[in-house]
PDB file of C-alpha atoms and ligand atoms in Angstrom:
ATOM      1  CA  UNK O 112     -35.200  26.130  28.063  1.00 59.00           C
ATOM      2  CA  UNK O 113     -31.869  24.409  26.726  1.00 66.00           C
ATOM      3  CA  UNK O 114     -29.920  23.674  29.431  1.00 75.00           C
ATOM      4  CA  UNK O 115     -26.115  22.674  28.476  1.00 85.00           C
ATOM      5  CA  UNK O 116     -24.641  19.544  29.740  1.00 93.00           C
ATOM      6  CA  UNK O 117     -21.411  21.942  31.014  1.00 96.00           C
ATOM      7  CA  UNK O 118     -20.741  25.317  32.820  1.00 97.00           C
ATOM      8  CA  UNK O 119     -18.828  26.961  30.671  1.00 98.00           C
ATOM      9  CA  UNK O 120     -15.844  28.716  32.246  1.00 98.00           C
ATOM     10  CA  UNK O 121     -13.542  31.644  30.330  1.00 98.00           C
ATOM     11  CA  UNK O 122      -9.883  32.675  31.649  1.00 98.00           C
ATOM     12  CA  UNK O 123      -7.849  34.684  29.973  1.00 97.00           C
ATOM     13  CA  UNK O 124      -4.854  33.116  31.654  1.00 97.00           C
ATOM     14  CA  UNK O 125      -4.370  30.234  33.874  1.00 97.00           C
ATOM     15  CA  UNK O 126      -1.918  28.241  35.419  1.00 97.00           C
ATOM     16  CA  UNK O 127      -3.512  25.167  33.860  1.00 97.00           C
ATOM     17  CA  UNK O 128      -6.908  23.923  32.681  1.00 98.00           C
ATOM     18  CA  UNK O 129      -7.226  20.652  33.802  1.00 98.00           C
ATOM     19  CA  UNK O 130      -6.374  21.657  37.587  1.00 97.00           C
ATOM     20  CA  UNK O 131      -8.440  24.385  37.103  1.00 98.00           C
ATOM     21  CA  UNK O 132     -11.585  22.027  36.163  1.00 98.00           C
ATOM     22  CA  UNK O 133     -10.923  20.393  39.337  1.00 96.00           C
ATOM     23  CA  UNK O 134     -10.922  23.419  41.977  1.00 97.00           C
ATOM     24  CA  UNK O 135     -14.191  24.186  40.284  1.00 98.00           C
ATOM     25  CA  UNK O 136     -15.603  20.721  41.107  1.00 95.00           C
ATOM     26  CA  UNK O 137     -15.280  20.932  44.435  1.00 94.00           C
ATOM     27  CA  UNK O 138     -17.729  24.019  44.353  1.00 95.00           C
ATOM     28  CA  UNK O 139     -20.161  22.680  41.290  1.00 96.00           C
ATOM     29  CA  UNK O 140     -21.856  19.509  41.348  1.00 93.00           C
ATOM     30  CA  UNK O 141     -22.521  19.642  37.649  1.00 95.00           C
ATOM     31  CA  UNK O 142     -20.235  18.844  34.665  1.00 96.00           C
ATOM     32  CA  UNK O 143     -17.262  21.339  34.077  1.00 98.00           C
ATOM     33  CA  UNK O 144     -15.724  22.848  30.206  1.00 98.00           C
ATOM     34  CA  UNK O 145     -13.098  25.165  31.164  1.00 98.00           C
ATOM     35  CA  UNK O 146     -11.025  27.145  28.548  1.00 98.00           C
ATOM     36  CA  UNK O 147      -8.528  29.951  28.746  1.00 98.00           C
ATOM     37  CA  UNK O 148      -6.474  32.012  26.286  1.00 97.00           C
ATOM     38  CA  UNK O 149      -3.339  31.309  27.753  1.00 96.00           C
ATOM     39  CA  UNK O 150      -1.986  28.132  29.598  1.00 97.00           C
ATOM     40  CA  UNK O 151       0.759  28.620  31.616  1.00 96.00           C
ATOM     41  CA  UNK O 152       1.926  25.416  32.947  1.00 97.00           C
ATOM     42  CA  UNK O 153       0.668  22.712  30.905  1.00 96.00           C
ATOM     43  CA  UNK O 154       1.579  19.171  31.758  1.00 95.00           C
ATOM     44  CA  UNK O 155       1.185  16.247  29.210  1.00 94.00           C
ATOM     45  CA  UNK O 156       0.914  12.519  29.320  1.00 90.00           C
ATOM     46  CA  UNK O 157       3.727  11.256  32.214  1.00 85.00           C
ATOM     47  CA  UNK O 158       4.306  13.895  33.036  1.00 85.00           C
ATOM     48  CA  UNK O 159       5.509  15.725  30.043  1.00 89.00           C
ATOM     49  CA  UNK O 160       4.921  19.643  30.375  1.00 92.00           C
ATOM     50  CA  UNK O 161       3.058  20.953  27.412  1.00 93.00           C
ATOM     51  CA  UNK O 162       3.906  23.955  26.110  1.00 91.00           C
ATOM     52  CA  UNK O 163       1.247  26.678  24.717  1.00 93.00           C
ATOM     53  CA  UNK O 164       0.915  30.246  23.275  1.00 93.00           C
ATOM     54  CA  UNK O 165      -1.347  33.159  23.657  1.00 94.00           C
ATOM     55  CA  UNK O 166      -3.876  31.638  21.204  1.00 94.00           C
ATOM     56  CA  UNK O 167      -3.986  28.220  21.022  1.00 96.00           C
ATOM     57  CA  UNK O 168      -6.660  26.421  21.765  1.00 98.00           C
ATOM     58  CA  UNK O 169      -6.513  24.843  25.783  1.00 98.00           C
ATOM     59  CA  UNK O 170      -9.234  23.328  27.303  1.00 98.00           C
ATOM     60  CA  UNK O 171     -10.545  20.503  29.757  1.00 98.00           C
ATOM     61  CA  UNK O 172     -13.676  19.032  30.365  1.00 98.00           C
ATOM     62  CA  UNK O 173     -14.774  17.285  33.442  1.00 97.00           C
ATOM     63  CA  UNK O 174     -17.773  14.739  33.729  1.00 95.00           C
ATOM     64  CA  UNK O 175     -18.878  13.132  36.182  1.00 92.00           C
ATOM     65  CA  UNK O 176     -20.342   9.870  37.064  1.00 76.00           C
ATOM     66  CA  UNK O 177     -20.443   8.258  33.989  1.00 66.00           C
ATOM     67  CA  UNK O 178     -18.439   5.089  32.995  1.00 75.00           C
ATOM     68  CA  UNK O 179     -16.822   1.874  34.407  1.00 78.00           C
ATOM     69  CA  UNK O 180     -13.246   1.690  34.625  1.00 80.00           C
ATOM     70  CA  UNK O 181     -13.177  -0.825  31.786  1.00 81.00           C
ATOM     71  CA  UNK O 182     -14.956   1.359  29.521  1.00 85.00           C
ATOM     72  CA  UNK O 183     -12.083   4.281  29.550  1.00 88.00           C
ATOM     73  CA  UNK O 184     -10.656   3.147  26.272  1.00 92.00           C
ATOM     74  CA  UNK O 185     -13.554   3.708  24.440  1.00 93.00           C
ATOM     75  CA  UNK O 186     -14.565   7.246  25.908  1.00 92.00           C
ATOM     76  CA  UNK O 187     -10.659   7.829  24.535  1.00 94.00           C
ATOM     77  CA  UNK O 188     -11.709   6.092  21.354  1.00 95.00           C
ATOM     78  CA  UNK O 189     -14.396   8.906  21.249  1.00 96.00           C
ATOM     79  CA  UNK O 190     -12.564  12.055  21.867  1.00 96.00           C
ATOM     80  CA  UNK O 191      -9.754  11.542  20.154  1.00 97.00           C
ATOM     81  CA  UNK O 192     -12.673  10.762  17.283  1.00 97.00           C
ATOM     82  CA  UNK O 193     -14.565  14.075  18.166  1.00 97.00           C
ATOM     83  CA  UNK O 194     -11.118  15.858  17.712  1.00 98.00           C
ATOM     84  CA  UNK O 195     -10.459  14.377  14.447  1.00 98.00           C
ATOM     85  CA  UNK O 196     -13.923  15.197  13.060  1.00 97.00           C
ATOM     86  CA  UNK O 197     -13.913  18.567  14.311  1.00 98.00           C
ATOM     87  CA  UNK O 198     -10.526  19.324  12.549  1.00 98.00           C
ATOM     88  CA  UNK O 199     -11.651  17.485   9.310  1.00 97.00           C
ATOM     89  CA  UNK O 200     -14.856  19.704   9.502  1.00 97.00           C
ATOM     90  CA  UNK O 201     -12.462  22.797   9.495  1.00 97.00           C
ATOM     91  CA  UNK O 202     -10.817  22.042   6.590  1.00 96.00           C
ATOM     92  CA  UNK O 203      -7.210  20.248   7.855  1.00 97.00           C
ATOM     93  CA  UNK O 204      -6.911  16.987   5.427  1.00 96.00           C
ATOM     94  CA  UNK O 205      -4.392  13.446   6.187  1.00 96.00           C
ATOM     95  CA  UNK O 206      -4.490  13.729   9.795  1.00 97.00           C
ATOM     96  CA  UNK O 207      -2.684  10.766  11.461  1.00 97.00           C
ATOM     97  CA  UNK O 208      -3.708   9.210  14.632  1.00 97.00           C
ATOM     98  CA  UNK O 209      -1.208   7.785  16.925  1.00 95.00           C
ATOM     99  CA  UNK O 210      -2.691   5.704  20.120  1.00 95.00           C
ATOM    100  CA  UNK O 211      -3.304   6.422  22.496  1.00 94.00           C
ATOM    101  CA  UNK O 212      -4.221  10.285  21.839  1.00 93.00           C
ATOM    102  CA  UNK O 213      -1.992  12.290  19.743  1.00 96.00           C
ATOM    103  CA  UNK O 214      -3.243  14.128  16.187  1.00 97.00           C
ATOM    104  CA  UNK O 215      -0.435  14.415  13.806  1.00 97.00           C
ATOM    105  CA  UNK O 216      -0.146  15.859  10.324  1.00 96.00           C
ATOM    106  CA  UNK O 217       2.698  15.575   8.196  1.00 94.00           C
ATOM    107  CA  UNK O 218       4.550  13.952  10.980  1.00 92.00           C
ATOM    108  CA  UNK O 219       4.452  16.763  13.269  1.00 94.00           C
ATOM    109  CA  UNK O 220       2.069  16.625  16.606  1.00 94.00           C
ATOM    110  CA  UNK O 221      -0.701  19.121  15.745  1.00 96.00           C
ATOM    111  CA  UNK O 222      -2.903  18.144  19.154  1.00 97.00           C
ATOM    112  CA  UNK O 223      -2.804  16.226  22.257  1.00 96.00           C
ATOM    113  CA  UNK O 224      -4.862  14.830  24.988  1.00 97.00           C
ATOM    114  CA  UNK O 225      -4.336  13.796  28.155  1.00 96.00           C
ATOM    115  CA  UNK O 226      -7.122  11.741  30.406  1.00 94.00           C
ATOM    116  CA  UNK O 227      -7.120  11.958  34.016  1.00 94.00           C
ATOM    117  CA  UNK O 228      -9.557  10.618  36.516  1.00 91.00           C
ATOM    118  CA  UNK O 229     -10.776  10.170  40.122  1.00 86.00           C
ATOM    119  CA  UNK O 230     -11.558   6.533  40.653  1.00 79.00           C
ATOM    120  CA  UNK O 231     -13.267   4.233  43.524  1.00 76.00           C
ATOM    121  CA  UNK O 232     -13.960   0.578  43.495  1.00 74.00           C
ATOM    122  CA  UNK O 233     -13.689   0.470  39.362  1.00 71.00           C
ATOM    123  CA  UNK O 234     -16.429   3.305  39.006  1.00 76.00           C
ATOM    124  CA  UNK O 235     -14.620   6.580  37.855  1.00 82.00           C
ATOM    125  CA  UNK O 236     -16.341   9.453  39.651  1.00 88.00           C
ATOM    126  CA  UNK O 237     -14.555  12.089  37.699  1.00 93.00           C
ATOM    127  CA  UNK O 238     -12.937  11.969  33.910  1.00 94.00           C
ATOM    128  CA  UNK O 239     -11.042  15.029  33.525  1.00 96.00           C
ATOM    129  CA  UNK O 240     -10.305  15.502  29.213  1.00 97.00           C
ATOM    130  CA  UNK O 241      -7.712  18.149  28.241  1.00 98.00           C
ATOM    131  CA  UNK O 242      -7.112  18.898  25.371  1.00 98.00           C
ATOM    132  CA  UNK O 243      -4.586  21.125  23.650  1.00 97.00           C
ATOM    133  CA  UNK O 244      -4.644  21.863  19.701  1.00 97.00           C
ATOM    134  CA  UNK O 245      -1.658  24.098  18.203  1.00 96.00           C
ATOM    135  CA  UNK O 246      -3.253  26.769  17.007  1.00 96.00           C
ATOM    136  CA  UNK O 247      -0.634  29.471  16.969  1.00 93.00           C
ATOM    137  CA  UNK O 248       2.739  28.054  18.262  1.00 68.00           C
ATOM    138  CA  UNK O 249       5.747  27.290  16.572  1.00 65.00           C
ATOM    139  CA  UNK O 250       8.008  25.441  18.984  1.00 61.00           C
ATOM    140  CA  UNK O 251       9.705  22.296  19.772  1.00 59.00           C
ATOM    141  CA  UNK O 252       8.113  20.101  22.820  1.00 55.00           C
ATOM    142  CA  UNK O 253       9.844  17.086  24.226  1.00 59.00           C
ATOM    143  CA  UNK O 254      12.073  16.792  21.168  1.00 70.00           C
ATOM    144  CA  UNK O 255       8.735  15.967  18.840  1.00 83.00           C
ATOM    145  CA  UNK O 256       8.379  18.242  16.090  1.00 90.00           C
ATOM    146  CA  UNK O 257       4.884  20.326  16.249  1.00 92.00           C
ATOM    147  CA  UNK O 258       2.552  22.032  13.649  1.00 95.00           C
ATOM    148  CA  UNK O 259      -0.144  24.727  14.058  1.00 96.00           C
ATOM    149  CA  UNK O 260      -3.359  25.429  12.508  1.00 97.00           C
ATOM    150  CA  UNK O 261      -2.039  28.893  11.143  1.00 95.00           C
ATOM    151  CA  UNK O 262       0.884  27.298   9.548  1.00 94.00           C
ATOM    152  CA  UNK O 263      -1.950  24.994   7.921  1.00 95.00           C
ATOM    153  CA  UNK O 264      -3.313  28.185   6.700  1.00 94.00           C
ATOM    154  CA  UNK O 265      -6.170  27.588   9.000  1.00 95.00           C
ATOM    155  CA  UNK O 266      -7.812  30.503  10.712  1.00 92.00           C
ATOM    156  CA  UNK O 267     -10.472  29.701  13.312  1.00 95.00           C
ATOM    157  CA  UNK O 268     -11.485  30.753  16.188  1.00 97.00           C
ATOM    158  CA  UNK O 269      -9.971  28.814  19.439  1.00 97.00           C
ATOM    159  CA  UNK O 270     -13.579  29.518  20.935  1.00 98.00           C
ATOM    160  CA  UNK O 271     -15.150  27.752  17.867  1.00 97.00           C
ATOM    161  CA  UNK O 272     -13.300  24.632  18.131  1.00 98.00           C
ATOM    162  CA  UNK O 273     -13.913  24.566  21.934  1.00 98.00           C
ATOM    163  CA  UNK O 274     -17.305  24.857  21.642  1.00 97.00           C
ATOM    164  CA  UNK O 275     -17.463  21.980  19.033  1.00 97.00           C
ATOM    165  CA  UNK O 276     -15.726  19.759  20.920  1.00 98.00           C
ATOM    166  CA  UNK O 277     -18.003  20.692  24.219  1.00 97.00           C
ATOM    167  CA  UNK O 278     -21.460  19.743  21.483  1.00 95.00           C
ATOM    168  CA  UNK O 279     -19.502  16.448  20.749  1.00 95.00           C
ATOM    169  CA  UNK O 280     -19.194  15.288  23.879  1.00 95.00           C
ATOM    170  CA  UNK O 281     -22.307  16.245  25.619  1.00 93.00           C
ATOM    171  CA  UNK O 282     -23.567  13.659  22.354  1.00 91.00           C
ATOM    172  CA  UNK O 283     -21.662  11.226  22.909  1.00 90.00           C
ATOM    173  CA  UNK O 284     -21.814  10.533  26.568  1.00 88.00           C
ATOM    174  CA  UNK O 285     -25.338  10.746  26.288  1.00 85.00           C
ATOM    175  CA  UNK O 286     -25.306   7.578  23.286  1.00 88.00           C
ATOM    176  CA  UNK O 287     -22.539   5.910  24.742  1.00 87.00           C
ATOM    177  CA  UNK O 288     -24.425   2.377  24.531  1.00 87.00           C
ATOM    178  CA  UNK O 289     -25.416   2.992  20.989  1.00 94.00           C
ATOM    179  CA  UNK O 290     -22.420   3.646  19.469  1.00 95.00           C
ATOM    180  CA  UNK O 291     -20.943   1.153  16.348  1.00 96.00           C
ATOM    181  CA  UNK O 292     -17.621   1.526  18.279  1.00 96.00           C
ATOM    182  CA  UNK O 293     -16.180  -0.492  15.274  1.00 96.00           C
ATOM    183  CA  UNK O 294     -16.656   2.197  12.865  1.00 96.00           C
ATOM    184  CA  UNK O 295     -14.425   4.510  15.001  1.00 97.00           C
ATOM    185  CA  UNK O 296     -11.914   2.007  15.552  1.00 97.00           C
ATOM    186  CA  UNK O 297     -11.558   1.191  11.561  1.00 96.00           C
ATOM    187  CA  UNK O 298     -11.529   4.702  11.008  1.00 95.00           C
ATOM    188  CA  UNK O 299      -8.370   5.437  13.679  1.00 96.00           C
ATOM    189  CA  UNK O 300      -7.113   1.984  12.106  1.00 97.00           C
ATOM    190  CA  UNK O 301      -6.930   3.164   8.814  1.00 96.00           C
ATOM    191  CA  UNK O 302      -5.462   6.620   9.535  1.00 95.00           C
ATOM    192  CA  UNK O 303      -3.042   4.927  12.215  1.00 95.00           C
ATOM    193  CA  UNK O 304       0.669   7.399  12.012  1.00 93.00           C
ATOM    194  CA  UNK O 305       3.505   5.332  10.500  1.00 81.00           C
ATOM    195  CA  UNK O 306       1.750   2.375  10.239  1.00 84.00           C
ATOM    196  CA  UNK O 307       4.530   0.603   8.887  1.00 85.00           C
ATOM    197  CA  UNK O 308       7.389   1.357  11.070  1.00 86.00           C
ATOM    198  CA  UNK O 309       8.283  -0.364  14.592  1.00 89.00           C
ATOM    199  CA  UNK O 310       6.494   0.669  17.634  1.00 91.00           C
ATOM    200  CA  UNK O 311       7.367   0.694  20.852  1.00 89.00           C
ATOM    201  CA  UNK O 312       5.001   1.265  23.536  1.00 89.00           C
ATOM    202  CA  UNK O 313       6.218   1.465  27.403  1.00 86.00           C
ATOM    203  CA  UNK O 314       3.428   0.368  29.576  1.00 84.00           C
ATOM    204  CA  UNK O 315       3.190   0.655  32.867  1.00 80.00           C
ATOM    205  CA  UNK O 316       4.600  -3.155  33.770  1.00 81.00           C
ATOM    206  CA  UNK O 317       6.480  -3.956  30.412  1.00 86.00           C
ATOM    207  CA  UNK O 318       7.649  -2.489  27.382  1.00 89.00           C
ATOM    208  CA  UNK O 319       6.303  -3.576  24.156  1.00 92.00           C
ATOM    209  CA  UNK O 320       7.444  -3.652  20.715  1.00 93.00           C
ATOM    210  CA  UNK O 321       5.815  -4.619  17.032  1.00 94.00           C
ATOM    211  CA  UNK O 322       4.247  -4.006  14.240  1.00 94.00           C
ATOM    212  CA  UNK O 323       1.009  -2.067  14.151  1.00 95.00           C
ATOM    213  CA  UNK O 324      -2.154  -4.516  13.492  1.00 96.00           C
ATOM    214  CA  UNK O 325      -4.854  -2.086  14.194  1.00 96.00           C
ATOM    215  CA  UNK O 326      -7.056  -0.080  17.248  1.00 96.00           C
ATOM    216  CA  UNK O 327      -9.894  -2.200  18.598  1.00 97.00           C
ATOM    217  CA  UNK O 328     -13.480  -1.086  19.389  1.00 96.00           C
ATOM    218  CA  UNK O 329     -12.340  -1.041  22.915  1.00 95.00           C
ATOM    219  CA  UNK O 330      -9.811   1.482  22.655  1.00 95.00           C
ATOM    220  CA  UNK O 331      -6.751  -1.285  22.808  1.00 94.00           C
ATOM    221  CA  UNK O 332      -3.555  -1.350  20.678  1.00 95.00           C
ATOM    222  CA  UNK O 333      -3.193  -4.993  18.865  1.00 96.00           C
ATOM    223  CA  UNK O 334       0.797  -5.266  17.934  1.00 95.00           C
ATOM    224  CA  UNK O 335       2.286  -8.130  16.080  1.00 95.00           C
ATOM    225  CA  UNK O 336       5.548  -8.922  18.128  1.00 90.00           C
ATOM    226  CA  UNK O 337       7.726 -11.631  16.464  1.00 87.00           C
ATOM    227  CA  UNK O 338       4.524 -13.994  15.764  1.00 86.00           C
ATOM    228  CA  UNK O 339       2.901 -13.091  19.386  1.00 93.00           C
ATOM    229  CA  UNK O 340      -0.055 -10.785  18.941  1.00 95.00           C
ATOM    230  CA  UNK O 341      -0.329  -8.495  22.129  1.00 93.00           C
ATOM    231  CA  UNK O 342      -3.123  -6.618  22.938  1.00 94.00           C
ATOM    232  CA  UNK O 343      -2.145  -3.146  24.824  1.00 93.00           C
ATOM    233  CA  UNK O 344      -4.752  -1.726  27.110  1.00 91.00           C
ATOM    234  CA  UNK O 345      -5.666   2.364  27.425  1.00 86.00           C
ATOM    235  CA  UNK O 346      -5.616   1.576  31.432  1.00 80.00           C
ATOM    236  CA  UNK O 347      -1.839  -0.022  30.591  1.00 82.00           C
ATOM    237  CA  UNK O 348      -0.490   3.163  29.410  1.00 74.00           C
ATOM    238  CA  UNK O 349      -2.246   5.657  31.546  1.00 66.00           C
TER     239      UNK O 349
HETATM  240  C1  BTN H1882      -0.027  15.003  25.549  1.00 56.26           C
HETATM  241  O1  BTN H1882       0.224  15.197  24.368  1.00 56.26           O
HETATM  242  O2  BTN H1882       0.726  14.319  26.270  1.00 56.26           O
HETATM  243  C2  BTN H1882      -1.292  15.568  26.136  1.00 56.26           C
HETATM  244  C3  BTN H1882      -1.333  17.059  26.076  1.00 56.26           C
HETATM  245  C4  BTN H1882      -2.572  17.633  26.712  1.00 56.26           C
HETATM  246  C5  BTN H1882      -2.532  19.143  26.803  1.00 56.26           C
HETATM  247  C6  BTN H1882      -3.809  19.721  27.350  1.00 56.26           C
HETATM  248  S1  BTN H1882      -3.860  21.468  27.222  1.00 56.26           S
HETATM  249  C7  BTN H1882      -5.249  21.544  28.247  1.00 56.26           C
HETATM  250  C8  BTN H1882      -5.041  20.535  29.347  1.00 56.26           C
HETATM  251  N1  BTN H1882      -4.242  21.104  30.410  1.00 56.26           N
HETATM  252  C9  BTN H1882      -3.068  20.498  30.532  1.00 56.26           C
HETATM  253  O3  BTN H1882      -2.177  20.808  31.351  1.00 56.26           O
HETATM  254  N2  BTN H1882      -2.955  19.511  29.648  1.00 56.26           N
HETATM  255  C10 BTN H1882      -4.123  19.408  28.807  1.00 56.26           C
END
């Protein structure tokens, strides 16, 4: 019999997924794909609250035991990969990457993700991914303009996507030391958002600011500042 690398849990409401993956945890030693209809108190990177509607697509997915600190980056390299795939696979064309994990088309933030983890002595026991795509709202977050999948004339199920993106990973994290993780980053690379203009990236210990050079195969940020070339880490940002 197939057994799936998750338990799948269904809500039709909750407070928020990726807290929810986490009370589950401490009842189920294996890994966790949570998804509900509608999110009530979605929280972003720093902090940020992310807003949803009835309908668009929120979900988390917690692993466990799998990677060394070091080695976050590129399990970010992957999702945000897996995501991009998945929404090229249902039809939605020039989507634009911007690092660490946002999806953007036409300059408007379509999907984001947001990483969280339990960590002792550089191991991560726990890697919490949540993930939010817009499939139904129309709305203003954090002063970023946002797009939906049904403005894209796309109409799929939220329940589709999920389970997509729960196939994805179970394949990844189970080929994590054979994948060319430079064909991922030259792909991200080439459909980097605004490549040309400044960027400014606050880190946790200093604030950067350059032109993009490109996405590494470990997940990192290379910026051209002045003529310094500074490498920004996933674990910088976090
Ligand atoms: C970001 O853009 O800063 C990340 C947004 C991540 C949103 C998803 S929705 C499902 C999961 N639950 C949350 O509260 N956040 C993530």
């Amino acid at each position: 019999m197939f057994l799936s690398f998750f338990d799948h849990y269904f809500y039709k409401s909750l407070k928020n997924t990726n807290d929810e993956a986490k009370k589950i945890n401490l009842l189920n030693k294996r890994n966790i794909a949570v998804y509900t209809n509608f999110q009530s108190k979605g929280r972003g990177r720093k902090q940020r609250e992310w807003k949803s509607s009835a309908g668009d697509l929120t979900c988390s997915f917690l692993i466990k035991n799998v990677i060394n600190v070091n080695d976050l980056g590129k399990i970010n390299l992957l999702i945000v990969n897996s995501v991009i795939n998945i929404l090229k696979y249902i039809g939605i064309k020039n989507i634009k990457y911007k690092w660490p994990n946002d999806i953007f088309i036409q300059d408007k933030k379509l999907a984001g993700i947001l990483i969280e983890t339990t960590i002792s002595r550089s191991t991560i026991n726990e890697i919490i991914i949540g993930i939010g795509i817009n499939f139904v709202a129309k709305r203003i977050a954090n002063s970023i303009p946002t797009i939906s999948l049904s403005e894209l004339n796309c109409r799929v199920d939220t329940l589709k996507v999920f389970f997509l993106i729960s196939f994805n990973i179970n394949l990844f994290i189970n080929s994590l030391k054979h994948i060319d993780y430079e064909v991922i980053s030259d792909n991200l690379t080439k459909n980097f958002f605004s490549k040309s203009k400044l960027l400014t990236i606050n880190a946790a210990n200093s604030k950067y600011s350059g032109n993009f050079v490109k996405v590494n195969s470990f997940g990192e940020l290379i910026i051209k500042e002045k003529n310094d070339v500074k490498v920004i880490s996933y674990g910088e940002i976090l």
